[in-house]
Amino acid sequence: TFPTAGYNGGWLAGCATALVADVCGTSTDATAGVAKVQVSFRQAAAPSLYWNPLPATFSSATEVLSNATLALPSWSSPMAAAAFANATGYTIRALATDSAGNTATTSTTFTFSP
């Protein structure tokens, strides 16, 4: 849900959690119900590193999935604007897992513009 591919500034106004630096979306499952959502952040340009929550930098060569906070059907994940470089592209991938263990994924790419 946020940020969208057409994102153009206002990092703290994107989710329903105004003034909080986060990304968010929705996830539903009509059969088993959503059990968890995990997200990853990746730089679009070389070296295309993934966000590593510890030490809080884009430093991982492999994907690092972090658990999102669920308030179904919505989810959110904290991500400070300071983590991103201005005018730089990033991809966010969300992985939803239902109660039966099935998964689905989606991603969006955006250019950070605070």
PDB file of N, CA and C in Angstrom:
ATOM      1  N   THR A   1       0.818  -1.187   0.000  1.00  0.00           N
ATOM      2  CA  THR A   1       0.000   0.000   0.000  1.00  0.00           C
ATOM      3  C   THR A   1       0.862   1.251   0.000  1.00  0.00           C
ATOM      4  N   PHE A   2       1.889   1.286   0.835  1.00  0.00           N
ATOM      5  CA  PHE A   2       2.802   2.423   0.855  1.00  0.00           C
ATOM      6  C   PHE A   2       4.215   1.929   1.137  1.00  0.00           C
ATOM      7  N   PRO A   3       5.156   2.384   0.395  1.00  0.00           N
ATOM      8  CA  PRO A   3       5.035   3.330  -0.699  1.00  0.00           C
ATOM      9  C   PRO A   3       4.610   2.630  -1.994  1.00  0.00           C
ATOM     10  N   THR A   4       4.012   3.369  -2.866  1.00  0.00           N
ATOM     11  CA  THR A   4       3.633   2.848  -4.174  1.00  0.00           C
ATOM     12  C   THR A   4       4.763   3.127  -5.154  1.00  0.00           C
ATOM     13  N   ALA A   5       4.661   2.535  -6.320  1.00  0.00           N
ATOM     14  CA  ALA A   5       5.669   2.795  -7.350  1.00  0.00           C
ATOM     15  C   ALA A   5       5.663   4.270  -7.743  1.00  0.00           C
ATOM     16  N   GLY A   6       4.520   4.940  -7.598  1.00  0.00           N
ATOM     17  CA  GLY A   6       4.417   6.357  -7.934  1.00  0.00           C
ATOM     18  C   GLY A   6       4.686   7.285  -6.768  1.00  0.00           C
ATOM     19  N   TYR A   7       5.222   6.754  -5.675  1.00  0.00           N
ATOM     20  CA  TYR A   7       5.522   7.539  -4.473  1.00  0.00           C
ATOM     21  C   TYR A   7       6.332   8.779  -4.830  1.00  0.00           C
ATOM     22  N   ASN A   8       5.957   9.917  -4.232  1.00  0.00           N
ATOM     23  CA  ASN A   8       6.665  11.164  -4.523  1.00  0.00           C
ATOM     24  C   ASN A   8       6.734  12.037  -3.280  1.00  0.00           C
ATOM     25  N   GLY A   9       7.390  11.556  -2.264  1.00  0.00           N
ATOM     26  CA  GLY A   9       7.625  12.348  -1.057  1.00  0.00           C
ATOM     27  C   GLY A   9       6.575  12.164   0.015  1.00  0.00           C
ATOM     28  N   GLY A  10       6.850  12.713   1.173  1.00  0.00           N
ATOM     29  CA  GLY A  10       5.953  12.615   2.313  1.00  0.00           C
ATOM     30  C   GLY A  10       6.061  11.296   3.048  1.00  0.00           C
ATOM     31  N   TRP A  11       7.282  10.873   3.357  1.00  0.00           N
ATOM     32  CA  TRP A  11       7.521   9.566   3.959  1.00  0.00           C
ATOM     33  C   TRP A  11       6.694   9.338   5.222  1.00  0.00           C
ATOM     34  N   LEU A  12       6.504  10.343   6.050  1.00  0.00           N
ATOM     35  CA  LEU A  12       5.778  10.162   7.309  1.00  0.00           C
ATOM     36  C   LEU A  12       4.267  10.229   7.146  1.00  0.00           C
ATOM     37  N   ALA A  13       3.775  10.406   5.937  1.00  0.00           N
ATOM     38  CA  ALA A  13       2.323  10.540   5.743  1.00  0.00           C
ATOM     39  C   ALA A  13       1.743   9.394   4.925  1.00  0.00           C
ATOM     40  N   GLY A  14       2.499   8.350   4.666  1.00  0.00           N
ATOM     41  CA  GLY A  14       2.056   7.312   3.753  1.00  0.00           C
ATOM     42  C   GLY A  14       1.119   6.275   4.326  1.00  0.00           C
ATOM     43  N   CYS A  15       1.322   5.845   5.547  1.00  0.00           N
ATOM     44  CA  CYS A  15       0.493   4.807   6.155  1.00  0.00           C
ATOM     45  C   CYS A  15      -0.550   5.444   7.071  1.00  0.00           C
ATOM     46  N   ALA A  16      -1.396   4.606   7.605  1.00  0.00           N
ATOM     47  CA  ALA A  16      -2.414   5.103   8.533  1.00  0.00           C
ATOM     48  C   ALA A  16      -1.797   5.560   9.853  1.00  0.00           C
ATOM     49  N   THR A  17      -0.532   5.249  10.063  1.00  0.00           N
ATOM     50  CA  THR A  17       0.177   5.638  11.275  1.00  0.00           C
ATOM     51  C   THR A  17       0.916   6.947  11.006  1.00  0.00           C
ATOM     52  N   ALA A  18       0.163   8.034  10.929  1.00  0.00           N
ATOM     53  CA  ALA A  18       0.736   9.343  10.614  1.00  0.00           C
ATOM     54  C   ALA A  18       1.888   9.681  11.543  1.00  0.00           C
ATOM     55  N   LEU A  19       2.891  10.316  10.985  1.00  0.00           N
ATOM     56  CA  LEU A  19       4.096  10.754  11.690  1.00  0.00           C
ATOM     57  C   LEU A  19       4.972   9.604  12.170  1.00  0.00           C
ATOM     58  N   VAL A  20       4.732   8.393  11.647  1.00  0.00           N
ATOM     59  CA  VAL A  20       5.570   7.241  11.969  1.00  0.00           C
ATOM     60  C   VAL A  20       6.260   6.794  10.687  1.00  0.00           C
ATOM     61  N   ALA A  21       7.548   6.565  10.751  1.00  0.00           N
ATOM     62  CA  ALA A  21       8.307   6.125   9.583  1.00  0.00           C
ATOM     63  C   ALA A  21       8.109   4.626   9.396  1.00  0.00           C
ATOM     64  N   ASP A  22       7.220   4.259   8.468  1.00  0.00           N
ATOM     65  CA  ASP A  22       6.958   2.851   8.234  1.00  0.00           C
ATOM     66  C   ASP A  22       6.460   2.606   6.820  1.00  0.00           C
ATOM     67  N   VAL A  23       6.431   1.341   6.458  1.00  0.00           N
ATOM     68  CA  VAL A  23       5.811   0.896   5.222  1.00  0.00           C
ATOM     69  C   VAL A  23       4.620   0.044   5.626  1.00  0.00           C
ATOM     70  N   CYS A  24       3.650  -0.098   4.725  1.00  0.00           N
ATOM     71  CA  CYS A  24       2.448  -0.832   5.111  1.00  0.00           C
ATOM     72  C   CYS A  24       1.760  -1.437   3.904  1.00  0.00           C
ATOM     73  N   GLY A  25       0.828  -2.328   4.168  1.00  0.00           N
ATOM     74  CA  GLY A  25       0.050  -2.965   3.126  1.00  0.00           C
ATOM     75  C   GLY A  25      -1.088  -3.740   3.738  1.00  0.00           C
ATOM     76  N   THR A  26      -1.758  -4.519   2.915  1.00  0.00           N
ATOM     77  CA  THR A  26      -2.846  -5.365   3.386  1.00  0.00           C
ATOM     78  C   THR A  26      -2.617  -6.781   2.896  1.00  0.00           C
ATOM     79  N   SER A  27      -3.132  -7.730   3.644  1.00  0.00           N
ATOM     80  CA  SER A  27      -3.006  -9.130   3.292  1.00  0.00           C
ATOM     81  C   SER A  27      -4.235  -9.869   3.797  1.00  0.00           C
ATOM     82  N   THR A  28      -4.874 -10.629   2.918  1.00  0.00           N
ATOM     83  CA  THR A  28      -6.053 -11.395   3.314  1.00  0.00           C
ATOM     84  C   THR A  28      -5.946 -12.822   2.797  1.00  0.00           C
ATOM     85  N   ASP A  29      -6.660 -13.709   3.468  1.00  0.00           N
ATOM     86  CA  ASP A  29      -6.767 -15.098   3.051  1.00  0.00           C
ATOM     87  C   ASP A  29      -8.143 -15.584   3.488  1.00  0.00           C
ATOM     88  N   ALA A  30      -9.004 -15.890   2.521  1.00  0.00           N
ATOM     89  CA  ALA A  30     -10.390 -16.243   2.817  1.00  0.00           C
ATOM     90  C   ALA A  30     -10.540 -17.621   3.438  1.00  0.00           C
ATOM     91  N   THR A  31      -9.544 -18.477   3.307  1.00  0.00           N
ATOM     92  CA  THR A  31      -9.680 -19.850   3.782  1.00  0.00           C
ATOM     93  C   THR A  31      -9.043 -20.061   5.153  1.00  0.00           C
ATOM     94  N   ALA A  32      -7.719 -19.954   5.233  1.00  0.00           N
ATOM     95  CA  ALA A  32      -7.010 -20.280   6.470  1.00  0.00           C
ATOM     96  C   ALA A  32      -6.716 -19.067   7.336  1.00  0.00           C
ATOM     97  N   GLY A  33      -6.742 -17.882   6.761  1.00  0.00           N
ATOM     98  CA  GLY A  33      -6.405 -16.675   7.504  1.00  0.00           C
ATOM     99  C   GLY A  33      -4.915 -16.406   7.487  1.00  0.00           C
ATOM    100  N   VAL A  34      -4.544 -15.140   7.496  1.00  0.00           N
ATOM    101  CA  VAL A  34      -3.135 -14.744   7.467  1.00  0.00           C
ATOM    102  C   VAL A  34      -2.514 -14.947   8.839  1.00  0.00           C
ATOM    103  N   ALA A  35      -1.402 -15.670   8.876  1.00  0.00           N
ATOM    104  CA  ALA A  35      -0.705 -15.927  10.130  1.00  0.00           C
ATOM    105  C   ALA A  35       0.418 -14.924  10.364  1.00  0.00           C
ATOM    106  N   LYS A  36       1.130 -14.545   9.279  1.00  0.00           N
ATOM    107  CA  LYS A  36       2.208 -13.576   9.436  1.00  0.00           C
ATOM    108  C   LYS A  36       2.530 -12.940   8.088  1.00  0.00           C
ATOM    109  N   VAL A  37       3.132 -11.768   8.174  1.00  0.00           N
ATOM    110  CA  VAL A  37       3.656 -11.074   7.005  1.00  0.00           C
ATOM    111  C   VAL A  37       5.089 -10.685   7.333  1.00  0.00           C
ATOM    112  N   GLN A  38       5.981 -10.919   6.387  1.00  0.00           N
ATOM    113  CA  GLN A  38       7.376 -10.547   6.542  1.00  0.00           C
ATOM    114  C   GLN A  38       7.753  -9.640   5.377  1.00  0.00           C
ATOM    115  N   VAL A  39       8.679  -8.722   5.622  1.00  0.00           N
ATOM    116  CA  VAL A  39       9.094  -7.792   4.575  1.00  0.00           C
ATOM    117  C   VAL A  39      10.617  -7.738   4.475  1.00  0.00           C
ATOM    118  N   SER A  40      11.067  -7.405   3.267  1.00  0.00           N
ATOM    119  CA  SER A  40      12.490  -7.158   3.050  1.00  0.00           C
ATOM    120  C   SER A  40      12.628  -5.893   2.218  1.00  0.00           C
ATOM    121  N   PHE A  41      13.765  -5.244   2.346  1.00  0.00           N
ATOM    122  CA  PHE A  41      14.083  -4.017   1.618  1.00  0.00           C
ATOM    123  C   PHE A  41      15.399  -4.238   0.886  1.00  0.00           C
ATOM    124  N   ARG A  42      15.437  -3.844  -0.397  1.00  0.00           N
ATOM    125  CA  ARG A  42      16.658  -4.039  -1.177  1.00  0.00           C
ATOM    126  C   ARG A  42      16.962  -2.800  -2.004  1.00  0.00           C
ATOM    127  N   GLN A  43      18.229  -2.451  -2.060  1.00  0.00           N
ATOM    128  CA  GLN A  43      18.655  -1.350  -2.915  1.00  0.00           C
ATOM    129  C   GLN A  43      18.502  -1.770  -4.372  1.00  0.00           C
ATOM    130  N   ALA A  44      18.008  -0.858  -5.218  1.00  0.00           N
ATOM    131  CA  ALA A  44      17.821  -1.176  -6.637  1.00  0.00           C
ATOM    132  C   ALA A  44      19.140  -1.126  -7.404  1.00  0.00           C
ATOM    133  N   ALA A  45      20.043  -0.271  -6.990  1.00  0.00           N
ATOM    134  CA  ALA A  45      21.319  -0.112  -7.705  1.00  0.00           C
ATOM    135  C   ALA A  45      22.410  -0.950  -7.035  1.00  0.00           C
ATOM    136  N   ALA A  46      23.421  -1.255  -7.807  1.00  0.00           N
ATOM    137  CA  ALA A  46      24.564  -2.014  -7.292  1.00  0.00           C
ATOM    138  C   ALA A  46      25.152  -1.300  -6.082  1.00  0.00           C
ATOM    139  N   PRO A  47      25.477  -2.023  -5.052  1.00  0.00           N
ATOM    140  CA  PRO A  47      25.631  -3.466  -4.983  1.00  0.00           C
ATOM    141  C   PRO A  47      24.346  -4.223  -4.644  1.00  0.00           C
ATOM    142  N   SER A  48      23.188  -3.555  -4.643  1.00  0.00           N
ATOM    143  CA  SER A  48      21.878  -4.199  -4.437  1.00  0.00           C
ATOM    144  C   SER A  48      21.817  -5.001  -3.141  1.00  0.00           C
ATOM    145  N   LEU A  49      22.219  -4.373  -2.065  1.00  0.00           N
ATOM    146  CA  LEU A  49      22.223  -5.039  -0.766  1.00  0.00           C
ATOM    147  C   LEU A  49      20.852  -4.963  -0.104  1.00  0.00           C
ATOM    148  N   TYR A  50      20.597  -5.926   0.787  1.00  0.00           N
ATOM    149  CA  TYR A  50      19.357  -5.973   1.553  1.00  0.00           C
ATOM    150  C   TYR A  50      19.541  -5.268   2.890  1.00  0.00           C
ATOM    151  N   TRP A  51      18.420  -4.757   3.408  1.00  0.00           N
ATOM    152  CA  TRP A  51      18.403  -4.148   4.727  1.00  0.00           C
ATOM    153  C   TRP A  51      18.631  -5.227   5.771  1.00  0.00           C
ATOM    154  N   ASN A  52      19.554  -4.960   6.677  1.00  0.00           N
ATOM    155  CA  ASN A  52      19.855  -5.851   7.784  1.00  0.00           C
ATOM    156  C   ASN A  52      19.510  -5.098   9.063  1.00  0.00           C
ATOM    157  N   PRO A  53      18.429  -5.516   9.766  1.00  0.00           N
ATOM    158  CA  PRO A  53      18.004  -4.779  10.964  1.00  0.00           C
ATOM    159  C   PRO A  53      19.095  -4.620  12.016  1.00  0.00           C
ATOM    160  N   LEU A  54      19.972  -5.590  12.106  1.00  0.00           N
ATOM    161  CA  LEU A  54      21.117  -5.484  13.014  1.00  0.00           C
ATOM    162  C   LEU A  54      22.361  -5.676  12.174  1.00  0.00           C
ATOM    163  N   PRO A  55      23.016  -4.646  11.822  1.00  0.00           N
ATOM    164  CA  PRO A  55      23.277  -3.373  12.466  1.00  0.00           C
ATOM    165  C   PRO A  55      22.501  -2.179  11.894  1.00  0.00           C
ATOM    166  N   ALA A  56      21.323  -2.378  11.341  1.00  0.00           N
ATOM    167  CA  ALA A  56      20.488  -1.307  10.795  1.00  0.00           C
ATOM    168  C   ALA A  56      21.138  -0.581   9.620  1.00  0.00           C
ATOM    169  N   THR A  57      21.567  -1.387   8.637  1.00  0.00           N
ATOM    170  CA  THR A  57      22.164  -0.846   7.418  1.00  0.00           C
ATOM    171  C   THR A  57      21.817  -1.762   6.240  1.00  0.00           C
ATOM    172  N   PHE A  58      21.974  -1.237   5.050  1.00  0.00           N
ATOM    173  CA  PHE A  58      21.882  -2.068   3.853  1.00  0.00           C
ATOM    174  C   PHE A  58      23.228  -2.758   3.708  1.00  0.00           C
ATOM    175  N   SER A  59      23.346  -3.965   4.282  1.00  0.00           N
ATOM    176  CA  SER A  59      24.652  -4.624   4.342  1.00  0.00           C
ATOM    177  C   SER A  59      24.614  -6.116   4.052  1.00  0.00           C
ATOM    178  N   SER A  60      23.434  -6.674   3.767  1.00  0.00           N
ATOM    179  CA  SER A  60      23.344  -8.117   3.567  1.00  0.00           C
ATOM    180  C   SER A  60      23.271  -8.467   2.075  1.00  0.00           C
ATOM    181  N   ALA A  61      24.088  -9.421   1.658  1.00  0.00           N
ATOM    182  CA  ALA A  61      24.055  -9.886   0.273  1.00  0.00           C
ATOM    183  C   ALA A  61      22.862 -10.812   0.031  1.00  0.00           C
ATOM    184  N   THR A  62      22.291 -11.368   1.098  1.00  0.00           N
ATOM    185  CA  THR A  62      21.131 -12.243   0.986  1.00  0.00           C
ATOM    186  C   THR A  62      19.920 -11.590   1.642  1.00  0.00           C
ATOM    187  N   GLU A  63      18.745 -11.997   1.215  1.00  0.00           N
ATOM    188  CA  GLU A  63      17.509 -11.391   1.716  1.00  0.00           C
ATOM    189  C   GLU A  63      17.332 -11.634   3.211  1.00  0.00           C
ATOM    190  N   VAL A  64      16.944 -10.577   3.911  1.00  0.00           N
ATOM    191  CA  VAL A  64      16.641 -10.648   5.336  1.00  0.00           C
ATOM    192  C   VAL A  64      15.173 -10.272   5.490  1.00  0.00           C
ATOM    193  N   LEU A  65      14.343 -11.233   5.930  1.00  0.00           N
ATOM    194  CA  LEU A  65      12.919 -10.986   6.133  1.00  0.00           C
ATOM    195  C   LEU A  65      12.667 -10.615   7.593  1.00  0.00           C
ATOM    196  N   SER A  66      11.915  -9.540   7.793  1.00  0.00           N
ATOM    197  CA  SER A  66      11.562  -9.095   9.142  1.00  0.00           C
ATOM    198  C   SER A  66      10.058  -9.200   9.317  1.00  0.00           C
ATOM    199  N   ASN A  67       9.627  -9.621  10.501  1.00  0.00           N
ATOM    200  CA  ASN A  67       8.202  -9.746  10.774  1.00  0.00           C
ATOM    201  C   ASN A  67       7.540  -8.376  10.847  1.00  0.00           C
ATOM    202  N   ALA A  68       6.409  -8.256  10.157  1.00  0.00           N
ATOM    203  CA  ALA A  68       5.611  -7.035  10.202  1.00  0.00           C
ATOM    204  C   ALA A  68       4.619  -7.139  11.351  1.00  0.00           C
ATOM    205  N   THR A  69       4.117  -5.993  11.793  1.00  0.00           N
ATOM    206  CA  THR A  69       3.076  -5.939  12.804  1.00  0.00           C
ATOM    207  C   THR A  69       1.732  -6.110  12.106  1.00  0.00           C
ATOM    208  N   LEU A  70       0.915  -7.036  12.594  1.00  0.00           N
ATOM    209  CA  LEU A  70      -0.374  -7.303  11.974  1.00  0.00           C
ATOM    210  C   LEU A  70      -1.511  -6.642  12.730  1.00  0.00           C
ATOM    211  N   ALA A  71      -2.418  -6.031  11.985  1.00  0.00           N
ATOM    212  CA  ALA A  71      -3.718  -5.535  12.459  1.00  0.00           C
ATOM    213  C   ALA A  71      -4.651  -5.826  11.289  1.00  0.00           C
ATOM    214  N   LEU A  72      -4.842  -7.120  11.044  1.00  0.00           N
ATOM    215  CA  LEU A  72      -5.479  -7.606   9.819  1.00  0.00           C
ATOM    216  C   LEU A  72      -6.756  -6.862   9.462  1.00  0.00           C
ATOM    217  N   PRO A  73      -6.903  -6.539   8.170  1.00  0.00           N
ATOM    218  CA  PRO A  73      -6.098  -7.031   7.057  1.00  0.00           C
ATOM    219  C   PRO A  73      -4.815  -6.229   6.820  1.00  0.00           C
ATOM    220  N   SER A  74      -4.527  -5.233   7.654  1.00  0.00           N
ATOM    221  CA  SER A  74      -3.351  -4.389   7.445  1.00  0.00           C
ATOM    222  C   SER A  74      -2.117  -4.944   8.148  1.00  0.00           C
ATOM    223  N   TRP A  75      -0.974  -4.553   7.634  1.00  0.00           N
ATOM    224  CA  TRP A  75       0.302  -4.834   8.277  1.00  0.00           C
ATOM    225  C   TRP A  75       1.174  -3.598   8.132  1.00  0.00           C
ATOM    226  N   SER A  76       2.152  -3.468   9.005  1.00  0.00           N
ATOM    227  CA  SER A  76       3.104  -2.365   8.898  1.00  0.00           C
ATOM    228  C   SER A  76       4.457  -2.827   9.423  1.00  0.00           C
ATOM    229  N   SER A  77       5.481  -2.135   8.948  1.00  0.00           N
ATOM    230  CA  SER A  77       6.839  -2.451   9.360  1.00  0.00           C
ATOM    231  C   SER A  77       7.606  -1.145   9.485  1.00  0.00           C
ATOM    232  N   PRO A  78       8.263  -0.916  10.610  1.00  0.00           N
ATOM    233  CA  PRO A  78       9.005   0.334  10.773  1.00  0.00           C
ATOM    234  C   PRO A  78      10.170   0.415   9.797  1.00  0.00           C
ATOM    235  N   MET A  79      10.387   1.605   9.281  1.00  0.00           N
ATOM    236  CA  MET A  79      11.549   1.841   8.419  1.00  0.00           C
ATOM    237  C   MET A  79      11.817   3.331   8.402  1.00  0.00           C
ATOM    238  N   ALA A  80      12.853   3.730   9.076  1.00  0.00           N
ATOM    239  CA  ALA A  80      13.187   5.150   9.201  1.00  0.00           C
ATOM    240  C   ALA A  80      13.631   5.731   7.866  1.00  0.00           C
ATOM    241  N   ALA A  81      13.219   6.945   7.608  1.00  0.00           N
ATOM    242  CA  ALA A  81      13.618   7.641   6.389  1.00  0.00           C
ATOM    243  C   ALA A  81      15.130   7.765   6.308  1.00  0.00           C
ATOM    244  N   ALA A  82      15.791   7.872   7.456  1.00  0.00           N
ATOM    245  CA  ALA A  82      17.249   8.018   7.483  1.00  0.00           C
ATOM    246  C   ALA A  82      17.969   6.801   6.904  1.00  0.00           C
ATOM    247  N   ALA A  83      17.280   5.665   6.789  1.00  0.00           N
ATOM    248  CA  ALA A  83      17.897   4.460   6.237  1.00  0.00           C
ATOM    249  C   ALA A  83      18.082   4.545   4.731  1.00  0.00           C
ATOM    250  N   PHE A  84      17.305   5.410   4.085  1.00  0.00           N
ATOM    251  CA  PHE A  84      17.325   5.503   2.627  1.00  0.00           C
ATOM    252  C   PHE A  84      18.162   6.681   2.153  1.00  0.00           C
ATOM    253  N   ALA A  85      18.751   6.528   0.974  1.00  0.00           N
ATOM    254  CA  ALA A  85      19.475   7.627   0.329  1.00  0.00           C
ATOM    255  C   ALA A  85      18.512   8.347  -0.608  1.00  0.00           C
ATOM    256  N   ASN A  86      18.548   9.666  -0.607  1.00  0.00           N
ATOM    257  CA  ASN A  86      17.660  10.462  -1.442  1.00  0.00           C
ATOM    258  C   ASN A  86      17.868  10.154  -2.923  1.00  0.00           C
ATOM    259  N   ALA A  87      16.772  10.125  -3.676  1.00  0.00           N
ATOM    260  CA  ALA A  87      16.776   9.895  -5.130  1.00  0.00           C
ATOM    261  C   ALA A  87      17.362   8.537  -5.508  1.00  0.00           C
ATOM    262  N   THR A  88      17.208   7.559  -4.625  1.00  0.00           N
ATOM    263  CA  THR A  88      17.717   6.216  -4.856  1.00  0.00           C
ATOM    264  C   THR A  88      16.554   5.239  -4.884  1.00  0.00           C
ATOM    265  N   GLY A  89      16.638   4.222  -5.733  1.00  0.00           N
ATOM    266  CA  GLY A  89      15.575   3.229  -5.865  1.00  0.00           C
ATOM    267  C   GLY A  89      15.716   2.085  -4.876  1.00  0.00           C
ATOM    268  N   TYR A  90      14.565   1.567  -4.445  1.00  0.00           N
ATOM    269  CA  TYR A  90      14.505   0.447  -3.504  1.00  0.00           C
ATOM    270  C   TYR A  90      13.342  -0.460  -3.881  1.00  0.00           C
ATOM    271  N   THR A  91      13.452  -1.721  -3.508  1.00  0.00           N
ATOM    272  CA  THR A  91      12.360  -2.669  -3.683  1.00  0.00           C
ATOM    273  C   THR A  91      11.972  -3.202  -2.318  1.00  0.00           C
ATOM    274  N   ILE A  92      10.669  -3.196  -2.059  1.00  0.00           N
ATOM    275  CA  ILE A  92      10.117  -3.795  -0.845  1.00  0.00           C
ATOM    276  C   ILE A  92       9.396  -5.067  -1.271  1.00  0.00           C
ATOM    277  N   ARG A  93       9.683  -6.163  -0.597  1.00  0.00           N
ATOM    278  CA  ARG A  93       8.980  -7.417  -0.874  1.00  0.00           C
ATOM    279  C   ARG A  93       8.240  -7.839   0.376  1.00  0.00           C
ATOM    280  N   ALA A  94       6.958  -8.163   0.212  1.00  0.00           N
ATOM    281  CA  ALA A  94       6.143  -8.653   1.321  1.00  0.00           C
ATOM    282  C   ALA A  94       5.819 -10.116   1.070  1.00  0.00           C
ATOM    283  N   LEU A  95       6.010 -10.940   2.085  1.00  0.00           N
ATOM    284  CA  LEU A  95       5.736 -12.364   2.027  1.00  0.00           C
ATOM    285  C   LEU A  95       4.682 -12.683   3.077  1.00  0.00           C
ATOM    286  N   ALA A  96       3.504 -13.098   2.628  1.00  0.00           N
ATOM    287  CA  ALA A  96       2.422 -13.445   3.552  1.00  0.00           C
ATOM    288  C   ALA A  96       2.336 -14.958   3.675  1.00  0.00           C
ATOM    289  N   THR A  97       2.132 -15.431   4.894  1.00  0.00           N
ATOM    290  CA  THR A  97       1.970 -16.850   5.175  1.00  0.00           C
ATOM    291  C   THR A  97       0.626 -17.056   5.846  1.00  0.00           C
ATOM    292  N   ASP A  98      -0.183 -17.991   5.329  1.00  0.00           N
ATOM    293  CA  ASP A  98      -1.478 -18.239   5.968  1.00  0.00           C
ATOM    294  C   ASP A  98      -1.330 -19.300   7.050  1.00  0.00           C
ATOM    295  N   SER A  99      -2.402 -19.559   7.766  1.00  0.00           N
ATOM    296  CA  SER A  99      -2.359 -20.502   8.887  1.00  0.00           C
ATOM    297  C   SER A  99      -2.084 -21.937   8.448  1.00  0.00           C
ATOM    298  N   ALA A 100      -2.291 -22.234   7.159  1.00  0.00           N
ATOM    299  CA  ALA A 100      -2.003 -23.572   6.639  1.00  0.00           C
ATOM    300  C   ALA A 100      -0.572 -23.687   6.130  1.00  0.00           C
ATOM    301  N   GLY A 101       0.208 -22.593   6.173  1.00  0.00           N
ATOM    302  CA  GLY A 101       1.602 -22.615   5.742  1.00  0.00           C
ATOM    303  C   GLY A 101       1.821 -22.223   4.292  1.00  0.00           C
ATOM    304  N   ASN A 102       0.749 -21.871   3.570  1.00  0.00           N
ATOM    305  CA  ASN A 102       0.885 -21.409   2.185  1.00  0.00           C
ATOM    306  C   ASN A 102       1.419 -19.986   2.174  1.00  0.00           C
ATOM    307  N   THR A 103       2.195 -19.651   1.139  1.00  0.00           N
ATOM    308  CA  THR A 103       2.764 -18.311   1.054  1.00  0.00           C
ATOM    309  C   THR A 103       2.402 -17.636  -0.263  1.00  0.00           C
ATOM    310  N   ALA A 104       2.410 -16.327  -0.232  1.00  0.00           N
ATOM    311  CA  ALA A 104       2.241 -15.500  -1.424  1.00  0.00           C
ATOM    312  C   ALA A 104       3.118 -14.281  -1.236  1.00  0.00           C
ATOM    313  N   THR A 105       3.620 -13.743  -2.329  1.00  0.00           N
ATOM    314  CA  THR A 105       4.529 -12.615  -2.240  1.00  0.00           C
ATOM    315  C   THR A 105       4.162 -11.545  -3.254  1.00  0.00           C
ATOM    316  N   THR A 106       4.503 -10.323  -2.920  1.00  0.00           N
ATOM    317  CA  THR A 106       4.356  -9.209  -3.843  1.00  0.00           C
ATOM    318  C   THR A 106       5.473  -8.234  -3.553  1.00  0.00           C
ATOM    319  N   SER A 107       5.774  -7.390  -4.517  1.00  0.00           N
ATOM    320  CA  SER A 107       6.825  -6.398  -4.299  1.00  0.00           C
ATOM    321  C   SER A 107       6.470  -5.113  -5.022  1.00  0.00           C
ATOM    322  N   THR A 108       7.110  -4.055  -4.589  1.00  0.00           N
ATOM    323  CA  THR A 108       6.982  -2.762  -5.271  1.00  0.00           C
ATOM    324  C   THR A 108       8.343  -2.099  -5.254  1.00  0.00           C
ATOM    325  N   THR A 109       8.639  -1.379  -6.298  1.00  0.00           N
ATOM    326  CA  THR A 109       9.882  -0.631  -6.386  1.00  0.00           C
ATOM    327  C   THR A 109       9.546   0.843  -6.402  1.00  0.00           C
ATOM    328  N   PHE A 110      10.313   1.632  -5.663  1.00  0.00           N
ATOM    329  CA  PHE A 110      10.064   3.074  -5.581  1.00  0.00           C
ATOM    330  C   PHE A 110      11.395   3.798  -5.487  1.00  0.00           C
ATOM    331  N   THR A 111      11.355   5.090  -5.752  1.00  0.00           N
ATOM    332  CA  THR A 111      12.511   5.941  -5.568  1.00  0.00           C
ATOM    333  C   THR A 111      12.259   6.803  -4.345  1.00  0.00           C
ATOM    334  N   PHE A 112      13.189   6.773  -3.392  1.00  0.00           N
ATOM    335  CA  PHE A 112      13.009   7.519  -2.161  1.00  0.00           C
ATOM    336  C   PHE A 112      13.124   9.004  -2.421  1.00  0.00           C
ATOM    337  N   SER A 113      12.121   9.745  -1.961  1.00  0.00           N
ATOM    338  CA  SER A 113      12.062  11.183  -2.109  1.00  0.00           C
ATOM    339  C   SER A 113      11.397  11.766  -0.862  1.00  0.00           C
ATOM    340  N   PRO A 114      12.185  12.108   0.161  1.00  0.00           N
ATOM    341  CA  PRO A 114      11.607  12.503   1.460  1.00  0.00           C
ATOM    342  C   PRO A 114      10.697  13.709   1.435  1.00  0.00           C
TER     343      PRO A 114
END
